[in-house]
Coordinates of C-alpha atoms and ligand atoms in Angstrom, one line a residue:
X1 CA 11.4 -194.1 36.4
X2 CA 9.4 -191.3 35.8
X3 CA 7.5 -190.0 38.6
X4 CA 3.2 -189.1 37.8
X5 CA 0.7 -190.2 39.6
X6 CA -0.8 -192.2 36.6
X7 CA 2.6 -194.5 36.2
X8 CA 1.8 -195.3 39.8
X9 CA -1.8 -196.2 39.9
X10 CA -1.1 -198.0 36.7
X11 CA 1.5 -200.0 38.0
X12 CA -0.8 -200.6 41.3
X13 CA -3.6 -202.2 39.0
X14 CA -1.8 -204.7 37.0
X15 CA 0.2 -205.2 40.3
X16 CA -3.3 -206.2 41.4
X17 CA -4.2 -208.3 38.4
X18 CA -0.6 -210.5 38.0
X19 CA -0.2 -213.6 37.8
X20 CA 1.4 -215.8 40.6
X21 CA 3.6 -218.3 40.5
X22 CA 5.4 -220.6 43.4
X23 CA 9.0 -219.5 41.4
X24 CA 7.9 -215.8 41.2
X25 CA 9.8 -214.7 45.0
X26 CA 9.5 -211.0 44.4
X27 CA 6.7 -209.7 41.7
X28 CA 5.9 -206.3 40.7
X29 CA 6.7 -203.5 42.9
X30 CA 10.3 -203.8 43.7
X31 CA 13.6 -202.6 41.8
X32 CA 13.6 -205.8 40.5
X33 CA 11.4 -209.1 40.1
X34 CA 13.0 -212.1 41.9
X35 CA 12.6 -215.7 39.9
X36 CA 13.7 -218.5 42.0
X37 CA 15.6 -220.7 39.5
X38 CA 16.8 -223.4 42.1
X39 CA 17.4 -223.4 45.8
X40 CA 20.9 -221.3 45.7
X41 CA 19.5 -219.0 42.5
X42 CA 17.1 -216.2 42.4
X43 CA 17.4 -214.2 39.0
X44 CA 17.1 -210.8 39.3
X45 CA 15.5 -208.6 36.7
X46 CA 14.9 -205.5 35.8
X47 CA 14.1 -203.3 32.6
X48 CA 14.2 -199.1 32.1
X49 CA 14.0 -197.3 29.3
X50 CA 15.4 -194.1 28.2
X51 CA 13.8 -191.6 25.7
X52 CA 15.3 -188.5 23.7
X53 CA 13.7 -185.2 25.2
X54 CA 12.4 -187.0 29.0
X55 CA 15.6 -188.3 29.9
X56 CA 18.1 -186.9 28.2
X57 CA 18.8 -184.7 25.5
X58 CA 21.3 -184.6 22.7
X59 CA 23.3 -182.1 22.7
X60 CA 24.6 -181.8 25.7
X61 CA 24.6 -185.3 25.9
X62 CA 26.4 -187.5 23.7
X63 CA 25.7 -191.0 22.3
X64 CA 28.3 -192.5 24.6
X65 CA 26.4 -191.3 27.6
X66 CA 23.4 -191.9 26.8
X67 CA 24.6 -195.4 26.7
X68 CA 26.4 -194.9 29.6
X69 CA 23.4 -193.7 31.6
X70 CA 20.8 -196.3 30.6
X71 CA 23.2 -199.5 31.5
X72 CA 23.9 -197.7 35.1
X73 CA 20.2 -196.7 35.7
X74 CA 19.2 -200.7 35.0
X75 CA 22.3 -201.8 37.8
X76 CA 21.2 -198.9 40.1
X77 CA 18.3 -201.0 40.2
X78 CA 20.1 -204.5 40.8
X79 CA 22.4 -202.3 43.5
X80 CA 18.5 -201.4 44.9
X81 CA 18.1 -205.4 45.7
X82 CA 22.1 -205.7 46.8
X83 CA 22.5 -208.1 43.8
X84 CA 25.0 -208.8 41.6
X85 CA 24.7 -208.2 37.8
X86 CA 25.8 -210.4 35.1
X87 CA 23.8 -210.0 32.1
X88 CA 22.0 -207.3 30.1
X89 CA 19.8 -207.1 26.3
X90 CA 19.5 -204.2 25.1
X91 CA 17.1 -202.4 22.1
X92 CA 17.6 -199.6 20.8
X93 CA 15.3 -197.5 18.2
X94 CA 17.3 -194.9 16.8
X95 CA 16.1 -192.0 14.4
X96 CA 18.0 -192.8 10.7
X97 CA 19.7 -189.0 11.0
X98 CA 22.3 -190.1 14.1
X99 CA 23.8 -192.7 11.5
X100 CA 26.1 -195.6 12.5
X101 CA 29.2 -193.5 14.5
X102 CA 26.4 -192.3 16.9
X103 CA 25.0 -196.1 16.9
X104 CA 28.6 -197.3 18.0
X105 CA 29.0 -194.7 20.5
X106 CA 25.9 -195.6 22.2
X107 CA 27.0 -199.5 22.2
X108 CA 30.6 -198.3 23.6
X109 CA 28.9 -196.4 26.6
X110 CA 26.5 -199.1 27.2
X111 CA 28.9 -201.9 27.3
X112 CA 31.7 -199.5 29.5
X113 CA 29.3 -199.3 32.0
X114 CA 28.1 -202.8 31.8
X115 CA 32.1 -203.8 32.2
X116 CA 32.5 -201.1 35.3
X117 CA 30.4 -204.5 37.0
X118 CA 31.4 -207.3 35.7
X119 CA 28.0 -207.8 33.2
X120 CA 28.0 -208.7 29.2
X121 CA 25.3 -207.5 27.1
X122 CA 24.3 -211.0 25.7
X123 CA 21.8 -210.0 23.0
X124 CA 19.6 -207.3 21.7
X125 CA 17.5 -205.5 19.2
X126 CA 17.9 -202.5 16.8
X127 CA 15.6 -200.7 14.6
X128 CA 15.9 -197.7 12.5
X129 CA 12.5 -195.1 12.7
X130 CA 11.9 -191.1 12.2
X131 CA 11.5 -191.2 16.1
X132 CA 13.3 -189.8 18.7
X133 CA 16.4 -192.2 20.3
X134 CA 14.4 -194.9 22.6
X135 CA 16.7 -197.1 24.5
X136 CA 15.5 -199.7 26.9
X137 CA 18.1 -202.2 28.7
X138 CA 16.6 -205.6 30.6
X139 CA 19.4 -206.7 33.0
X140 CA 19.6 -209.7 35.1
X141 CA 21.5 -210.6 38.0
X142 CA 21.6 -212.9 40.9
X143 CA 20.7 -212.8 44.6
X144 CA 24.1 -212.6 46.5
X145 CA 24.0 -215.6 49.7
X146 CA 22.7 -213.3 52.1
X147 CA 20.0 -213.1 50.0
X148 CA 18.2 -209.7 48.7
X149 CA 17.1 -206.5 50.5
X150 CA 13.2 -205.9 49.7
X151 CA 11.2 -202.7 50.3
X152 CA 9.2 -204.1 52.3
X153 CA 11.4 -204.9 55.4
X154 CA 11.5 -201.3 57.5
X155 CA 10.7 -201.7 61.2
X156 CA 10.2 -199.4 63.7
X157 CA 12.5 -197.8 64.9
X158 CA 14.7 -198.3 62.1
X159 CA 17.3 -195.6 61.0
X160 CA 17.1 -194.3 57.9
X161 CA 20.0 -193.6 56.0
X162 CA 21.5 -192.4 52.1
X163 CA 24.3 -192.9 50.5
X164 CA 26.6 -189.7 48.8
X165 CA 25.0 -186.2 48.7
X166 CA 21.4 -185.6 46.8
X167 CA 19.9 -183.4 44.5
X168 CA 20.6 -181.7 41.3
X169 CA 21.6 -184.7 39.2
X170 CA 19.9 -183.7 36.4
X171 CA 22.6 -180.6 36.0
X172 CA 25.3 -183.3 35.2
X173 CA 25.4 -186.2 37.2
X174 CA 22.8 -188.0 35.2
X175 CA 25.0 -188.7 32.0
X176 CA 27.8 -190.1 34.9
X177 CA 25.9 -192.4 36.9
X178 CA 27.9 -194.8 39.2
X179 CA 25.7 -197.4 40.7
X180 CA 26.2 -198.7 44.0
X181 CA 26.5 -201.9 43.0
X182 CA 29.7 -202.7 45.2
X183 CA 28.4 -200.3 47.9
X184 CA 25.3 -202.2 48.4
X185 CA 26.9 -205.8 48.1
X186 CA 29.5 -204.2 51.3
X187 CA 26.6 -203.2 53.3
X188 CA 24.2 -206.1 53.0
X189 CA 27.6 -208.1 53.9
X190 CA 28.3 -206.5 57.1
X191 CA 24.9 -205.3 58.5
X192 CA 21.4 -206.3 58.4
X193 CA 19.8 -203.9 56.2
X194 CA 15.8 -204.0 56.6
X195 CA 14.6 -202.1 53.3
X196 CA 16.5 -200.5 50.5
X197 CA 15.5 -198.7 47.5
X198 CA 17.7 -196.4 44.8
X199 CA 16.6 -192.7 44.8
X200 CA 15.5 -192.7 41.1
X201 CA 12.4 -190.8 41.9
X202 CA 13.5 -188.2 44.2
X203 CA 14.6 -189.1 48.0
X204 CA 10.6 -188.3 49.4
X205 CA 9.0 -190.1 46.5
X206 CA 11.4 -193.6 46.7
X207 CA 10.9 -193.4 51.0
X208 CA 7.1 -193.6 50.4
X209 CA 7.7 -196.5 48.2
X210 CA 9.8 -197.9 51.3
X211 CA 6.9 -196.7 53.6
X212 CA 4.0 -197.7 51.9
X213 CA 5.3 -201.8 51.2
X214 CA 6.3 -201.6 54.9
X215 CA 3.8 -200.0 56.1
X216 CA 5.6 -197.2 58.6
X217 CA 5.7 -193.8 58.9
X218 CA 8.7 -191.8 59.3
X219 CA 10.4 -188.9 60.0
X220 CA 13.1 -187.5 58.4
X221 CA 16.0 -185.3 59.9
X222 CA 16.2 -181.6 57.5
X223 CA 19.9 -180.7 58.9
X224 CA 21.1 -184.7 58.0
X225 CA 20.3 -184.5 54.9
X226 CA 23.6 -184.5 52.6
X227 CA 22.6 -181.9 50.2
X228 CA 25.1 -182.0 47.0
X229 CA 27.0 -179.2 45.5
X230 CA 25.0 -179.1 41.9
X231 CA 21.3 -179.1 44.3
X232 CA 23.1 -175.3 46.1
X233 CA 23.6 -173.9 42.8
X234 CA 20.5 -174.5 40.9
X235 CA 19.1 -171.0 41.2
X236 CA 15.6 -171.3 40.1
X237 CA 13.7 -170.5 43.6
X238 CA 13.7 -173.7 45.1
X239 CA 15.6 -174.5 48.4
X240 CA 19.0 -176.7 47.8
X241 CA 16.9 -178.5 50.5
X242 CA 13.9 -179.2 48.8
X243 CA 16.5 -180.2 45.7
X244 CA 17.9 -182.9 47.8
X245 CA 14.5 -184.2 48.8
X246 CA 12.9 -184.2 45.3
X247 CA 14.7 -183.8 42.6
X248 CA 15.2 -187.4 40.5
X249 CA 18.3 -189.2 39.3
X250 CA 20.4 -189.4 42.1
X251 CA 20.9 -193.3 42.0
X252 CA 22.6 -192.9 45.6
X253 CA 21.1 -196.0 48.0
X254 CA 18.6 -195.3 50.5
X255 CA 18.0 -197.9 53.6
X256 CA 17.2 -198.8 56.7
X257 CA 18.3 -200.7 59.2
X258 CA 18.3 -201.4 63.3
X259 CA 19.5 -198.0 65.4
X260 CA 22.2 -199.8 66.7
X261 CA 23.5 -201.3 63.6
X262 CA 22.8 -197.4 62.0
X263 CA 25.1 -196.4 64.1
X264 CA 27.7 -198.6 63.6
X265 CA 27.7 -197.7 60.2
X266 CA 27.8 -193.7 60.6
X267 CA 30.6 -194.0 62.8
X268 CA 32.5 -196.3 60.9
X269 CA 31.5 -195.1 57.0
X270 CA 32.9 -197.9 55.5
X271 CA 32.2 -197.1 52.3
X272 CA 34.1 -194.6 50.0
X273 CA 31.1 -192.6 49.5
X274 CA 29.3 -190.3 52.8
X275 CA 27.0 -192.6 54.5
X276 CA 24.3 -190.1 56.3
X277 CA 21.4 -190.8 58.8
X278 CA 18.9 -188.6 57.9
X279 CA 15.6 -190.3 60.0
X280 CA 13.8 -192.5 61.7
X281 CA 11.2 -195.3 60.6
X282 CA 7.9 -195.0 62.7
X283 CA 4.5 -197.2 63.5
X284 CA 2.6 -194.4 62.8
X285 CA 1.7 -194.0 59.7
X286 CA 3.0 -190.2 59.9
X287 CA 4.9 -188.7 57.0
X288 CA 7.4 -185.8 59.1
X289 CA 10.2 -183.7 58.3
X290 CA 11.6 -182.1 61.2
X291 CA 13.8 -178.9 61.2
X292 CA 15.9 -178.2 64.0
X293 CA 14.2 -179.2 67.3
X294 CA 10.8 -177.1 67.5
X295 CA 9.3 -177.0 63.3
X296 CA 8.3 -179.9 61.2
X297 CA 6.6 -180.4 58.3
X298 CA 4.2 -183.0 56.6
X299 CA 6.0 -185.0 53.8
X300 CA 3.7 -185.9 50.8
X301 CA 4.0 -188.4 48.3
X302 CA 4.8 -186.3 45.6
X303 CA 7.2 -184.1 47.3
X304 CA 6.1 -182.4 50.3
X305 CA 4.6 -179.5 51.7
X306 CA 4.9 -176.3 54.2
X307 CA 2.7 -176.8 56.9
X308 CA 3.7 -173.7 58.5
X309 CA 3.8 -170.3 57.2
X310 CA 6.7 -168.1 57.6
X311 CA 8.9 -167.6 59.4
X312 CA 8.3 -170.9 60.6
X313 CA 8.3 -172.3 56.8
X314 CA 11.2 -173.2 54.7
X315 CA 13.1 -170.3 52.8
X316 CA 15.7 -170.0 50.7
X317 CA 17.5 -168.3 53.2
X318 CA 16.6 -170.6 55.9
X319 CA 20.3 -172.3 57.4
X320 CA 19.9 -175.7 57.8
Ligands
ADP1 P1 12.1 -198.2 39.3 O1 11.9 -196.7 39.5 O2 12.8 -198.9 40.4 O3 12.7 -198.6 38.0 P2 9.4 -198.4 38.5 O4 8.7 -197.3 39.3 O5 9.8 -198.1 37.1 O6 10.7 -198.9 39.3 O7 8.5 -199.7 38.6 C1 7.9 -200.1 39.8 C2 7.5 -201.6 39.6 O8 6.5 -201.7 38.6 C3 8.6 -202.5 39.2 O9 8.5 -203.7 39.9 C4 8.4 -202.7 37.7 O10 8.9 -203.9 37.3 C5 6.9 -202.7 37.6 N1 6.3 -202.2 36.3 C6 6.4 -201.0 35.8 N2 5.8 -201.0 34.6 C7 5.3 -202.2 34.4 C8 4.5 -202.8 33.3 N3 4.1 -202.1 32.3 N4 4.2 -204.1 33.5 C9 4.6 -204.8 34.6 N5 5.3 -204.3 35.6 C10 5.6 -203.0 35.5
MG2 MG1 14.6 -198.5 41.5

């Protein structure tokens, strides 16, 4: 979940280094792993943990959402593969000063959320330390018929396209998380959705995750981007723009899939959340923001970057 190089090139080597196996569908480097259990059954599994002072912090937030947050960020992840959820284990090292209210709390906002889709926490583990609260849920969940929508799949071409408005989750939206569970299940259901990931590392960060196991480019569209109330009123320099493309935690859905069927799907918005189209997928491997018809601007990896300088750069000021 968290976003520095290191995680990443750590991830890439072990990636590397893992064992195979003919069960073993998806491996390492998707929201999920994919275990084939028998022909109709692929279990879905994921884990996240959440620690006291990176993820959240208490006050503002309370045990119950902490609880809350760290069951939805583990089905944001199932909602990444259009699965369904069913079961979750849960530990939980907690510092001795919360005592046992706090301890029930946490439980009640876990197993809320868990409810909110239909999944039971079956098991867990709970120690008592002088540490900082550490939570960690595992959840699994099935493959729905269709099947389960990779990163891997974009084509070029493809639209690309987000769920609900971006940015600024970390001002509040972060202790309320709804994962698009259902949302995904409705659009893997009615269209053929190439690649899918949940923005958990910032919209730029999670499409080069799309881009790199699909190996496109693309280029993203600056005035489609939904940019979300809390990302406009975060005053600290930054563009609500650059907000929306950057800033982690939304656990909104982002995908691609054929033009045609993209545009099905923005014209209909079947969904009870905005469904925007906010770029295109591309052979070349090109990383492209473009703003209004005459300026772009290279995307990076970590965020991304001015290429121009002003007045031709982005500004606060700058009406998108
Ligand atoms: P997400 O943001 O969707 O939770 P992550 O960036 O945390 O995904 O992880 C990317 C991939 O790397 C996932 O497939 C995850 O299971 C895998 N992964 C992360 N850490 C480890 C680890 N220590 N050992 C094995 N796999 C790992
Ligand atoms: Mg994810």
């Amino acid at each position: 979940m968290t976003e520095s190089l290191n995680e990443f090139s750590f991830i890439e080597s072990i990636r590397q280094r893992s064992a195979k196996s003919a069960a073993l569908e998806i491996g390492i480097g998707d929201d999920t792993a994919g275990w084939r259990i028998t022909e109709d059954s692929l279990l879905l599994t994921t884990v996240d943990m959440l620690m006291e002072g990176v993820h959240f912090t208490i006050p503002p937030a309370s045990a119950f959402q902490v609880g809350y947050k760290v069951m939805g960020v583990n089905l944001s992840d199932i909602a990444a593969m259009a699965g369904r959820p069913q079961t979750a284990v849960v530990s939980i090292a907690t510092p001795k000063k919360y005592g046992s209210k706090f301890l029930q709390e946490l439980q009640q906002g876990m197993q809320q959320q868990a409810e909110n889709f239909g999944t039971i926490i079956i098991g867990g583990d709970t120690n008592i330390w002088e540490g900082p609260l550490v939570v960690s849920v595992t959840l699994m969940g099935v493959a729905s018929e269709k099947g389960v929508v990779k990163r891997s799949g974009a084509q070029t071409g493809d639209w690309i396209c987000c769920t609900g408005h971006l940015g600024g989750s970390l001002l509040g939206k972060h202790l309320d998380v709804t994962p698009r569970i259902n949302e995904a299940l409705l659009l893997h259901q009615k269209y053929n959705l190439h690649a899918m990931i949940d923005i958990s590392d910032g919209l730029v960060g999670d499409l080069f995750h799309i881009l790199e196991e699909s190996h496109k480019g693309a280029e993203l569209i600056a005035e489609n981007i939904p940019i979300s109330k809390a990302a406009s009123s975060n005053d600290d320099g930054q563009t609500s723009l650059e907000h929306a493309m950057s800033d982690r935690e939304d656990f909104e859905l982002l995908f691609t899939l054929s033009a045609e069927q993209g545009e099905l799907l923005v014209s209909k918005q079947p969904l009870d959340v905005l469904v925007s189209h906010i770029g295109y997928v591309t052979e070349e491997l090109d990383y492209k923001l473009q703003i209004g018809k005459k300026r772009h601007v290279q995307l990076k990896k970590q965020g991304w970057e001015h290429s121009f300088s002003s007045p031709c750069g982005i500004s606060k000021h700058d009406n998108y």
